[in-house]
Coordinates of C-alpha atoms in Angstrom, one line a residue:
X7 CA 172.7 182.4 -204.1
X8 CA 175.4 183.7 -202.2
X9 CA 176.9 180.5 -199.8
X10 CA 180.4 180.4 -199.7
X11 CA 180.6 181.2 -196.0
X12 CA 178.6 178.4 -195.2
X13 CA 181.2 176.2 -197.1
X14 CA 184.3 177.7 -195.8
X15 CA 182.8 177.5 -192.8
X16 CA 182.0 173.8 -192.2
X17 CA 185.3 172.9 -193.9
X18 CA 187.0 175.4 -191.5
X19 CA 185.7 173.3 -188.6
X20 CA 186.6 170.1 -190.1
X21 CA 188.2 168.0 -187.9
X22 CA 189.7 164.4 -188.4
X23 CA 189.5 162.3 -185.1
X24 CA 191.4 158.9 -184.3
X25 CA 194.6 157.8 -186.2
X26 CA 195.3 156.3 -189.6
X27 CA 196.5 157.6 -192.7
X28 CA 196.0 161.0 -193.5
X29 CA 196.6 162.2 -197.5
X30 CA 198.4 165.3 -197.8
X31 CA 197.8 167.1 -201.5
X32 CA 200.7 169.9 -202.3
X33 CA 199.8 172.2 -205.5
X34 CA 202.5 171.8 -208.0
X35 CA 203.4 174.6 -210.9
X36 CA 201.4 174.7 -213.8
X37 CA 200.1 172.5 -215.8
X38 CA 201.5 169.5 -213.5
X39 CA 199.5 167.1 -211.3
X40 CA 199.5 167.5 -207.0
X41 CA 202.4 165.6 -205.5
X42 CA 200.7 163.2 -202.9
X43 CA 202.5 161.9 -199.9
X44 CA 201.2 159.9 -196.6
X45 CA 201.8 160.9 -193.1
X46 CA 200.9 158.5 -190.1
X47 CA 199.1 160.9 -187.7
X48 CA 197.4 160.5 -184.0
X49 CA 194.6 162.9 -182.7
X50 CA 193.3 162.4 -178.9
X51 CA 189.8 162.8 -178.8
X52 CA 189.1 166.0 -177.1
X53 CA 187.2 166.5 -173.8
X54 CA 183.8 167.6 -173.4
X55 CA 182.7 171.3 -173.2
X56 CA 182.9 172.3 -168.8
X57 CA 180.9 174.8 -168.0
X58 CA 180.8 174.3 -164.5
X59 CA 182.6 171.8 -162.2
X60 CA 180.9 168.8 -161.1
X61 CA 181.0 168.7 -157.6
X62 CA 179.1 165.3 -156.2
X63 CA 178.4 167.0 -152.8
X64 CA 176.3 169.6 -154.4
X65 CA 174.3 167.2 -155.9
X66 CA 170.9 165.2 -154.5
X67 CA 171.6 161.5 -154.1
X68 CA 168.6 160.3 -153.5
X69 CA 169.3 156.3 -152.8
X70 CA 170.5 157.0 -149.3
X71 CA 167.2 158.3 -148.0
X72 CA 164.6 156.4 -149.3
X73 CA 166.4 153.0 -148.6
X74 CA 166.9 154.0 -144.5
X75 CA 163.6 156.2 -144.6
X76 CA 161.0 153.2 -146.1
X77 CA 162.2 150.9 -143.4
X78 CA 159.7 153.1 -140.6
X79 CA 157.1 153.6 -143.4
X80 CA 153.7 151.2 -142.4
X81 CA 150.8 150.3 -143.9
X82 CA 147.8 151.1 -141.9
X83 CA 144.6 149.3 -142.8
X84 CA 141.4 150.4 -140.4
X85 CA 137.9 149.1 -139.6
X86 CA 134.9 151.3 -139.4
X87 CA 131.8 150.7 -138.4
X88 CA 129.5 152.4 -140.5
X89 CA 125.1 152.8 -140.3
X90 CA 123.6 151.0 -143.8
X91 CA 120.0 150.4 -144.7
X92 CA 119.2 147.2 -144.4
X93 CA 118.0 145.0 -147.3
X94 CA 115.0 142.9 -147.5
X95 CA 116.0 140.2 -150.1
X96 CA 112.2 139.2 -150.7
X97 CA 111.5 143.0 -151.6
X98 CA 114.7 143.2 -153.7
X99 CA 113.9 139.8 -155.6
X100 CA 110.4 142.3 -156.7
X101 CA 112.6 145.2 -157.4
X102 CA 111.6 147.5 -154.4
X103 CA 114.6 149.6 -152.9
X104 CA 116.4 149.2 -150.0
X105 CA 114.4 152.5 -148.6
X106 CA 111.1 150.3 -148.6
X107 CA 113.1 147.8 -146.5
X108 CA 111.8 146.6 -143.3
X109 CA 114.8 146.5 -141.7
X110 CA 116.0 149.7 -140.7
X111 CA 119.6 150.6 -140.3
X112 CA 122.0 147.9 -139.1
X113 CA 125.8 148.5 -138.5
X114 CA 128.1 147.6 -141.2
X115 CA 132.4 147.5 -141.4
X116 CA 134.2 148.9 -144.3
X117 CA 137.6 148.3 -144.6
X118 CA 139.7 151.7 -145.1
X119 CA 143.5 152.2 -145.1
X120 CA 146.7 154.5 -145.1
X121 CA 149.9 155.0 -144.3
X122 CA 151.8 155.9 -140.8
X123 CA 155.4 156.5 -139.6
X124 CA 157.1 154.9 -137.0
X125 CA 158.8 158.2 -134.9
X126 CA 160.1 155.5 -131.6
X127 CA 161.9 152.3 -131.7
X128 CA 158.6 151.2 -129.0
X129 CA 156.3 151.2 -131.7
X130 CA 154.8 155.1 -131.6
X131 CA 153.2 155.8 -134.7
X132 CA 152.1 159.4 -136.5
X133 CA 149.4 159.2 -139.2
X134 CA 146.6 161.3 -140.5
X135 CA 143.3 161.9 -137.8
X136 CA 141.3 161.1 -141.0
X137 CA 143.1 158.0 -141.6
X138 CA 141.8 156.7 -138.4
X139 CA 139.1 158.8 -137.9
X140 CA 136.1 156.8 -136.3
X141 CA 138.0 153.3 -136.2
X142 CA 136.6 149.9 -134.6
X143 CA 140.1 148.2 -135.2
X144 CA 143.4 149.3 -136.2
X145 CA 146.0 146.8 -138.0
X146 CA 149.5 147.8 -138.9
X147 CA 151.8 146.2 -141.6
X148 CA 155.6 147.2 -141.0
X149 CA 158.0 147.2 -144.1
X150 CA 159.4 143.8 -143.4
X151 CA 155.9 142.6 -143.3
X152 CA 155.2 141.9 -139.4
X153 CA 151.8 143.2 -138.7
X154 CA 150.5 144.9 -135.1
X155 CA 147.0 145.7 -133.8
X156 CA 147.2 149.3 -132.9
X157 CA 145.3 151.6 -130.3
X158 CA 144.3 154.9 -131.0
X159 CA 146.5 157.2 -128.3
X160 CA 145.0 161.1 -129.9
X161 CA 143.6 162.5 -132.7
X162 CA 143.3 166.0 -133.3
X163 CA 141.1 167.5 -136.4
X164 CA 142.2 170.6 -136.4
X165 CA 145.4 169.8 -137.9
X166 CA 144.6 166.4 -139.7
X167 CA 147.5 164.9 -137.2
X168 CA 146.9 161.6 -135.3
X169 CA 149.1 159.4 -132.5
X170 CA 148.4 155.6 -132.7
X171 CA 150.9 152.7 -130.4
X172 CA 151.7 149.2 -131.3
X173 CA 153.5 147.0 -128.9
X174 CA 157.1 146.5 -130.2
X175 CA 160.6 146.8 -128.8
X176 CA 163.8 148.1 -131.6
X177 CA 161.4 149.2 -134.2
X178 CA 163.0 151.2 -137.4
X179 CA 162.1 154.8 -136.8
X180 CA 162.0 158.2 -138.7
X181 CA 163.6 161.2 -136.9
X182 CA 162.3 164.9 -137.5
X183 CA 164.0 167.3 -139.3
X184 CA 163.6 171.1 -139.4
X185 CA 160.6 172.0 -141.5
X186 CA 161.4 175.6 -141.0
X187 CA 164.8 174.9 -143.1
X188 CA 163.2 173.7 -146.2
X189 CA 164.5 175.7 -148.9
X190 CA 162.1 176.0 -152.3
X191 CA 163.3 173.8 -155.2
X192 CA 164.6 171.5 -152.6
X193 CA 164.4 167.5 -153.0
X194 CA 161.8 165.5 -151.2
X195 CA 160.8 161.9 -151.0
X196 CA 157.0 160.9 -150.5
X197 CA 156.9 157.3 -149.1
X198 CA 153.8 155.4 -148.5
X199 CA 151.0 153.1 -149.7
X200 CA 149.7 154.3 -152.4
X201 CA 146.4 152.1 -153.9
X202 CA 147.8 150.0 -151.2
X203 CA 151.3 149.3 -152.8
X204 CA 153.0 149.5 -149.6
X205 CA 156.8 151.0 -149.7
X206 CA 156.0 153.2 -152.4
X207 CA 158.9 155.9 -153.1
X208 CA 158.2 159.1 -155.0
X209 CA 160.1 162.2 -155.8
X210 CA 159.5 165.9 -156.1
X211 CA 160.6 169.4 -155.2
X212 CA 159.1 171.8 -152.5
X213 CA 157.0 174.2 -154.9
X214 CA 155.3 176.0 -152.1
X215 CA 155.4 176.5 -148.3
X216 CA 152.8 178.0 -145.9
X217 CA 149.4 176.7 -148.1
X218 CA 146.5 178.0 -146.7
X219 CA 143.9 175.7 -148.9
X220 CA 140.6 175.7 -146.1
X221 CA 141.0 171.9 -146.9
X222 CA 140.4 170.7 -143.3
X223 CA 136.6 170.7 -142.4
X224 CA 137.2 172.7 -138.9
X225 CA 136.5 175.9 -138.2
X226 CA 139.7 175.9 -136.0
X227 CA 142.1 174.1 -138.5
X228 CA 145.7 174.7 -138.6
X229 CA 146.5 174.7 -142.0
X230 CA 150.3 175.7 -143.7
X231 CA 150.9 172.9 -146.2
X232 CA 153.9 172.4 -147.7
X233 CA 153.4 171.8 -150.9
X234 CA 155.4 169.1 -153.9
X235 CA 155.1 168.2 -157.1
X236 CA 156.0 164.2 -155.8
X237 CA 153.4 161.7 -156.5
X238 CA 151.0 161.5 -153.9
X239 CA 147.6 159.0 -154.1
X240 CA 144.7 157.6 -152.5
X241 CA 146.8 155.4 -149.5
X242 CA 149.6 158.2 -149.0
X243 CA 147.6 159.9 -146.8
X244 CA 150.0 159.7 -143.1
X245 CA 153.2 158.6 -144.9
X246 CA 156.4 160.5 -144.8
X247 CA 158.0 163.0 -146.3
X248 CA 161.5 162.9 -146.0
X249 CA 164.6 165.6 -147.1
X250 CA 167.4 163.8 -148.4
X251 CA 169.0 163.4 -145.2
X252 CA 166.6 161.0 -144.6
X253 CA 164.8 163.3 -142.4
X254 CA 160.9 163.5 -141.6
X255 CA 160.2 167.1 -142.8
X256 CA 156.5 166.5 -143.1
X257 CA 153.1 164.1 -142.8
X258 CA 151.7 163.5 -146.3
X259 CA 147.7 164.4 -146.1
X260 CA 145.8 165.5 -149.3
X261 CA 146.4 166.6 -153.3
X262 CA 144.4 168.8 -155.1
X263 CA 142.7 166.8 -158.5
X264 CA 140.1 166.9 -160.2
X265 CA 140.1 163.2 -160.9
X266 CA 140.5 162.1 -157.4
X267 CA 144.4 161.0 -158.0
X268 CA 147.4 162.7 -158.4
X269 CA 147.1 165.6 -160.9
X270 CA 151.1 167.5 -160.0
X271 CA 150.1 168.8 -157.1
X272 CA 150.6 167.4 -153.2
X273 CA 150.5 168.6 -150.0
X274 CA 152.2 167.6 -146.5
X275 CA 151.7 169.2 -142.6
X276 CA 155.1 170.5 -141.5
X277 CA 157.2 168.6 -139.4
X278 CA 157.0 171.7 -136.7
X279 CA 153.3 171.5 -136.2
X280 CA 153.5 167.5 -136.2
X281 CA 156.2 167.2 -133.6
X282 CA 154.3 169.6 -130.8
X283 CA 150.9 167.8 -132.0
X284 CA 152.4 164.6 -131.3
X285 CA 154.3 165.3 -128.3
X286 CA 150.6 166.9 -126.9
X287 CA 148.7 163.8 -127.5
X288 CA 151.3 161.9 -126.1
X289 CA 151.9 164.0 -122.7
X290 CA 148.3 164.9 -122.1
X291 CA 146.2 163.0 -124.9
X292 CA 145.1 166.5 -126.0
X293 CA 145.9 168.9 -127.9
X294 CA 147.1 172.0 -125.9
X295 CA 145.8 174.4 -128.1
X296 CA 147.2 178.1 -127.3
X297 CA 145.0 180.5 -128.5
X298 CA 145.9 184.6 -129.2
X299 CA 142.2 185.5 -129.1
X300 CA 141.9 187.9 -132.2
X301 CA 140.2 187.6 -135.7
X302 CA 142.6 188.8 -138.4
X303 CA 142.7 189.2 -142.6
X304 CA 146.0 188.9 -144.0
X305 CA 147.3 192.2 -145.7
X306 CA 148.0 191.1 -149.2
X307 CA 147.2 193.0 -152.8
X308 CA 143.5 192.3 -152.7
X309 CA 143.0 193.8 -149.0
X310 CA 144.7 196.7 -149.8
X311 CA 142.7 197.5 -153.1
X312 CA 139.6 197.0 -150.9
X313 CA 140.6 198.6 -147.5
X314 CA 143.3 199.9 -148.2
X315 CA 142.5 203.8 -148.6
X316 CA 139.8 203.2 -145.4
X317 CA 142.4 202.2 -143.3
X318 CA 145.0 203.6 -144.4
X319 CA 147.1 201.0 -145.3
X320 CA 149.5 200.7 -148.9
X321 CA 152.0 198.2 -147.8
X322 CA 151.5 194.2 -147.9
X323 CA 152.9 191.8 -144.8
X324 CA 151.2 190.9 -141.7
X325 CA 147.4 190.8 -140.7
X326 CA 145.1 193.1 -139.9
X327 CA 143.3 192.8 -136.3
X328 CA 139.8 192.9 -137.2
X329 CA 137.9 191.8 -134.2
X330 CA 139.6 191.5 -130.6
X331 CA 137.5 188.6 -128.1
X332 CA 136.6 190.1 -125.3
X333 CA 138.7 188.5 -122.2
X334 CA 140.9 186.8 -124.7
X335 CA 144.9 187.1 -124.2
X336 CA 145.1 189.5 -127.0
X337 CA 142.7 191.9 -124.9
X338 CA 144.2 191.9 -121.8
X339 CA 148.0 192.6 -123.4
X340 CA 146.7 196.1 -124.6
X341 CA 145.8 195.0 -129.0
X342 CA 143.5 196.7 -130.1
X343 CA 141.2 196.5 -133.8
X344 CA 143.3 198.1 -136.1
X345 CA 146.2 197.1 -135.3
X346 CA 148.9 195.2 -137.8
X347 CA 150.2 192.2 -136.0
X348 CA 153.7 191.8 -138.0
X349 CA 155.8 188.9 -136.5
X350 CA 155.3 186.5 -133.3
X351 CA 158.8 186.0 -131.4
X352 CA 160.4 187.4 -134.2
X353 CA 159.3 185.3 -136.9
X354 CA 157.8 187.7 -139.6
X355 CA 154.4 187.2 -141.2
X356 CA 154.3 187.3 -144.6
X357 CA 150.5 185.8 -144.4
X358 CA 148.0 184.5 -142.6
X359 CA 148.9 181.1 -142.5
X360 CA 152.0 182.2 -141.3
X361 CA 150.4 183.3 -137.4
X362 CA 148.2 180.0 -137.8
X363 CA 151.4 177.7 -137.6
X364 CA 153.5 179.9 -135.4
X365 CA 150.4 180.2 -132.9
X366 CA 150.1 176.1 -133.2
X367 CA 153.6 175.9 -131.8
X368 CA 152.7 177.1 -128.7
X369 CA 150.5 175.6 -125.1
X370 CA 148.3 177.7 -123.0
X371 CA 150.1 179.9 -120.2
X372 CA 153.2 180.2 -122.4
X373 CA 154.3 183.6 -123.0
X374 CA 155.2 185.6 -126.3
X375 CA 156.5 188.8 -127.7
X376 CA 153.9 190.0 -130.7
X377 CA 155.0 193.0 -133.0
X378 CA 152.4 195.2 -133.5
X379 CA 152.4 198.4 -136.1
X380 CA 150.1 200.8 -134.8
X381 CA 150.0 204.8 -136.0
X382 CA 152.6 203.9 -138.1
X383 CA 155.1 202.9 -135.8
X384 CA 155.9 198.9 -134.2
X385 CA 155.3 198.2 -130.6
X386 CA 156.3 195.0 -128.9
X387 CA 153.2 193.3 -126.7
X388 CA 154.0 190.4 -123.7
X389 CA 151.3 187.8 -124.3
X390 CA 150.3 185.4 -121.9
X391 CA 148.6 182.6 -123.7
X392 CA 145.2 181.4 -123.1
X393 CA 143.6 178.1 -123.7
X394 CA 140.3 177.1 -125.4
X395 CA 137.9 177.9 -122.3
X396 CA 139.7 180.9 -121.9
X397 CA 142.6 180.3 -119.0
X398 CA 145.9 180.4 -119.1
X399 CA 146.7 176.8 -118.0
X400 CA 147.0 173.5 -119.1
X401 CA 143.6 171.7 -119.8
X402 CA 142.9 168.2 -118.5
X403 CA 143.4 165.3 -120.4
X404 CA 139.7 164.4 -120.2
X405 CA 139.0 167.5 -121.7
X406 CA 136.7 168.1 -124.4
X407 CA 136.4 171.1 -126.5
X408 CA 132.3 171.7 -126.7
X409 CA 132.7 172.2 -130.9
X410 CA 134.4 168.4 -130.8
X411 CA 131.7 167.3 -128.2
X412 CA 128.9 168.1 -130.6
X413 CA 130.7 166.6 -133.3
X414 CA 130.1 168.7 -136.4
X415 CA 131.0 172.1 -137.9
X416 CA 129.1 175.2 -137.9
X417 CA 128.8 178.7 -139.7
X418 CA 127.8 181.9 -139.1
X419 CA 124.0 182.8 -139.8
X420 CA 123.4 186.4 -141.8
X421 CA 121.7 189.3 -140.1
X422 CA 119.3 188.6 -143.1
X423 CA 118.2 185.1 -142.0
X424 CA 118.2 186.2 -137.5
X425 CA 115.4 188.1 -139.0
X426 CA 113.6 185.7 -140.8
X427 CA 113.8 183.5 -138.1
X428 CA 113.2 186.4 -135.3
X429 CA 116.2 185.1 -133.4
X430 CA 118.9 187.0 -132.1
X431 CA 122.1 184.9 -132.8
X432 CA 123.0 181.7 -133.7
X433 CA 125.1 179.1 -135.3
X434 CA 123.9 176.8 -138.3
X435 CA 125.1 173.0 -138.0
X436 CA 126.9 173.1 -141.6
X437 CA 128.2 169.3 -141.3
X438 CA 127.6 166.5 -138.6
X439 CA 130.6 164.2 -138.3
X440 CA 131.0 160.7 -136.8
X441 CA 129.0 159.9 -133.0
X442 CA 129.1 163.2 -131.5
X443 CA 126.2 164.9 -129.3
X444 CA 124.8 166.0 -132.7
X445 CA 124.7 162.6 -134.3
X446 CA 122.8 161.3 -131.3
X447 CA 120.5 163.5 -131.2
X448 CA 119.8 163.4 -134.6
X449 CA 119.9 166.8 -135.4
X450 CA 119.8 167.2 -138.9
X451 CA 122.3 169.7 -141.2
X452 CA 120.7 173.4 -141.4
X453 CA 119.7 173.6 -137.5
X454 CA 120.4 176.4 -135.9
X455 CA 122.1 176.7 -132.4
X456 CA 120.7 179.6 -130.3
X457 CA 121.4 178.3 -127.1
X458 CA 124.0 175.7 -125.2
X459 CA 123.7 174.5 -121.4
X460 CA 121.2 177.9 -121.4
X461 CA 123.9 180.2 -122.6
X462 CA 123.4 182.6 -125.6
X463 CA 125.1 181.2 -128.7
X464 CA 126.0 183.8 -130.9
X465 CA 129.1 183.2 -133.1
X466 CA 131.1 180.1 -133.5
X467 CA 133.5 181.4 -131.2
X468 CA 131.2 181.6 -128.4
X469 CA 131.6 177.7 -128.3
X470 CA 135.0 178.0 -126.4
X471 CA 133.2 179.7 -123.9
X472 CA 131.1 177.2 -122.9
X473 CA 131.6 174.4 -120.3
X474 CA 130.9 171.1 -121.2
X475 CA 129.4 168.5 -120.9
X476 CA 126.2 169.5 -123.2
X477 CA 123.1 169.1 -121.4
X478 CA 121.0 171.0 -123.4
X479 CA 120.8 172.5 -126.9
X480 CA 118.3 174.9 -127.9
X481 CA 117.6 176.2 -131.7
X482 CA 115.6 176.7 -134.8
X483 CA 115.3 174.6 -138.3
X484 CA 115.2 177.1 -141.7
X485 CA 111.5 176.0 -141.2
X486 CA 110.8 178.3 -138.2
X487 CA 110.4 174.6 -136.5
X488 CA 111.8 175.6 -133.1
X489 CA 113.4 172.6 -131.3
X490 CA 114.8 171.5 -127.8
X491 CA 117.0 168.8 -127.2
X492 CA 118.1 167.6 -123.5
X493 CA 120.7 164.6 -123.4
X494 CA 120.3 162.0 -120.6
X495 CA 123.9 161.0 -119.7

C-alpha cells in the first residue's frame, strides 16, 4: 500500500510551537555518524484563521433589552365566574353523579392568568382579550412585585387585543417599535409568565411574518401573526415581544403544539395592529373597525391551478374580488367581481393576510387609494371607508356590533340543508361564548338564525346590517323544531 504522501505530508506540516531546545541532525559522509548540535529557538504562537472581521456592532447583544424590557412586563392573574353543577354530597357519598344532583347550576370562580405590558408610565396596560376575557376581578403583579387591581378599559375579539388600567403614577413602560421593519432571521425576546414564572426571558428569530392560521374564533378576525421559534407557554399569552432595541414589536398570543406547550413554534400580533387597537379602545372604547366591503381569495399556486384558466389568471400576488356587498365602500368606488385588488396605499399584497392587517390600520370615513388590475391593466380607486353598520363615520362608544351582542359565532348553512329545512337563508350558531344574547336565551349550538329584529338573515354578513339592540330572533333547530325568541330588556 502505497502511503508515502500521507507521511511526507504530516511531516511537511509539522510544526514546533513555544521555545526550548531544538536538535538539529546534519548528515555526515559515509560511513560516519550525524554531527548533532543545539540551537535555542523561539516561535510565537500563530493567530487564528480570520475569515471575516468581527465587528461588535453587527452583532445582537441581547442583555441590553431584556434587562430594560422585563421591568414593564406584569403578571396578570384574573377571576372568572364560571356556571358548575352543583353537588349533592349525600348523593355522591352513594355514588350518583353530579347530573342527578338536586342542586342545579351555581356560580363558581376559577382563577386564570397571563401576562400584560405596561405601554404608559400611568399604569395603561396591553394584554390578550382572551386573557381577560369574561373577568369578575383583575389583579396585576409588576416586576418589582407591587400588585394593582385592574379595570377592564376594551377588549376586542377580533384581533385577540385587550386595554386594561391600574392606578399608578412613573410606572416602567415598553415603547412600540416598527413591526413593519422586522427583517426575517432577526432577534426577538419573548418575556412573560410562563407556568406562572413571572419575568421569564426567551429568545428566537422571526421565522415568518403575515400568518394567516384562522386561530381566532371570529368570523371577522384580524389575523397576521408574526411568527418565532422563542419559547412561548401557557402564561405568555399578552407578554411582549421585544427587538433588541428593546422595542415592543409585538403581543405574544398562541403556539401551535400538539402537546399543549411549546413545540418550536410561537406566534405574536404585530405591534401596527396593537398600537391602532389600543389607541381605539382608549379614545372611543371601541374598536373603529374600517371595513372595504368585498369578499376576496388570495391569488397563490393553488388558486391559480383551480381558477386559473376560468379567469384567466397565471400570475400569483394580490386577491381576487369574489363577491362585492352591496352599498359597501368598495361598491360605490366603482370595484367590481373580478377584479385583482393588488396593494392598499401602496403597500403591495403578497396575500391575504396582507389586506386583513393593512385594512385594520384604518377607522371608518378615512380615505384610501386601492390598486386594482382589471383587463389586464392597474387602475387606482379613492375609497372612502365605511364602518360596520355601513356609514362612513365614527361609531359611538356604546356601540355594539349585533355578531358581539349575540355573543357567539356563526357559519354559513348549505343550499343542501335551506332545503331540508324549507328555509330560505340563514346562519347556524357554530359556538356560543360568554353572557351574550345567545347565552341568555339559551339557545343551544346548531340553531339556525333566519330572522333578527324581523329582518331577513341570510349570510353572516348581513349581521352588520342590522341595528341593535336584539329584540327578537327568529330560526330553526336541525330538528325542523322552529323557535322564536323575544328578549325583555
Amino acid at each position: 500500500m502505497n502511503k508515502k504522501w500521507i507521511f511526507a505530508g504530516l511531516l511537511a506540516s509539522a510544526v514546533i510551537v513555544g521555545s526550548g531546545v531544538t536538535l538539529l541532525a546534519t548528515k555526515g559522509n559515509a560511513g560516519q555518524e550525524p554531527r548533532v548540535s543545539e540551537k535555542i529557538v523561539s516561535i510565537e504562537p500563530a493567530p487564528a484563521a480570520q475569515f471575516t472581521s468581527y465587528q461588535p456592532q453587527n452583532y445582537p447583544d441581547l442583555t441590553y433589552a431584556a434587562e430594560n424590557a422585563v421591568n414593564a412586563v406584569v403578571n396578570i392573574e384574573v377571576t372568572q365566574e364560571v356556571e358548575m353543577r352543583s353537588s349533592d354530597p349525600f348523593l355522591e357519598f352513594f355514588g350518583i353523579p353530579q347530573g342527578y344532583s338536586r342542586g342545579g347550576m351555581m356560580p363558581r370562580e376559577l382563577k386564570a392568568g397571563g401576562s400584560g405590558v405596561i405601554i404608559s408610565q400611568d399604569g395603561y396596560i396591553v394584554t390578550n382579550h382572551h386573557v381577560i376575557n369574561n373577568a369578575k376581578k383583575v389583579k396585576v403583579k409588576l416586576y418589582d412585585g407591587r400588585t394593582f387591581d385592574a379595570e377592564i378599559v376594551g377588549s376586542d375579539p377580533t384581533t385577540e387585543v385587550a386595554l386594561i388600567k391600574i392606578d399608578g403614577e412613573g410606572l416602567p413602560t415598553l415603547a412600540f417599535g416598527d413591526s413593519d421593519a422586522l427583517r426575517l432571521g432577526e432577534w426577538v425576546l419573548a418575556i412573560g409568565s410562563p407556568f406562572d414564572l413571572q419575568s421569564t426571558i426567551t429568545a428566537g428569530i422571526v421565522s415568518a411574518k403575515s400568518r394567516n392560521l384562522g386561530a381566532i374564533p371570529n368570523q371577522y378576525r384580524v389575523e397576521s401573526f408574526i411568527q418565532t421559534d422563542a419559547a412561548v407557554n401557557p402564561g405568555n399569552s399578552g407578554g411582549a415581544l421585544v427587538n433588541t432595541r428593546g422595542e415592543l414589536v409585538g403581543i405574544n398570543t398562541l403556539i401551535k403544539s400538539q402537546t399543549g406547550t411549546y413545540m418550536g413554534y410561537s406566534f405574536a400580533i404585530p405591534s401596527a395592529i396593537v398600537k391602532k387597537v389600543v389607541i381605539d379602545l382608549k379614545e372611543y372604547g371601541i374598536v373603529q373597525r374600517a371595513l372595504l366591503g368585498v369578499a376576496y381569495q388570495e391569488i397563490n399556486e393553488e388558486f391559480i391551478e383551480r381558477f386559473g384558466d376560468e379567469y384567466g389568471i397565471s400570475q400569483t400576488g394580490g386577491v381576487y374580488v369574489a363577491e362585492v356587498q352591496d352599498g359597501g365602500a368598495a361598491q360605490a368606488a366603482g370595484i367590481r367581481r373580478g377584479d385583482i385588488i393588488t396593494a392598499i396605499d401602496g403597500t403591495e399584497l403578497k396575500q391575504a393576510s396582507n389586506l386583513a392587517e393593512q385594512m385594520s390600520r384604518y377607522r371608518p370615513n378615512d380615505k384610501i387609494t386601492v390598486s386594482v388590475k382589471r383587463d389586464g391593466k392597474v387602475k387606482q380607486f379613492e375609497i372612502v371607508l365605511r364602518n360596520t353598520a355601513g356609514k362612513a363615520e365614527l361609531l359611538p362608544r356604546d356601540y355594539m356590533a349585533v355578531a358581539d351582542e349575540l355573543g357567539g359565532s356563526f357559519t354559513e348553512i348549505s343550499e343542501k340543508a335551506r332545503r331540508g329545512l324549507k328555509i330560505d337563508g340563514g346562519i347556524q350558531v357554530a359556538r356560543i361564548d360568554g353572557k351574550g344574547v345567545l347565552a341568555q336565551a339559551r339557545i343551544r349550538e346548531g340553531f339556525v338564525i333566519t330572522h333578527i329584529n324581523g329582518k331577513a338573515i341570510s349570510s353572516v354578513r348581513d349581521l352588520d346590517r342590522i341595528e341593535g339592540p336584539v329584540r327578537n330572533i327568529d330560526g330553526i333547530y336541525p330538528n325542523g323544531r322552529a323557535v322564536s325568541y323575544s328578549l325583555i330588556r
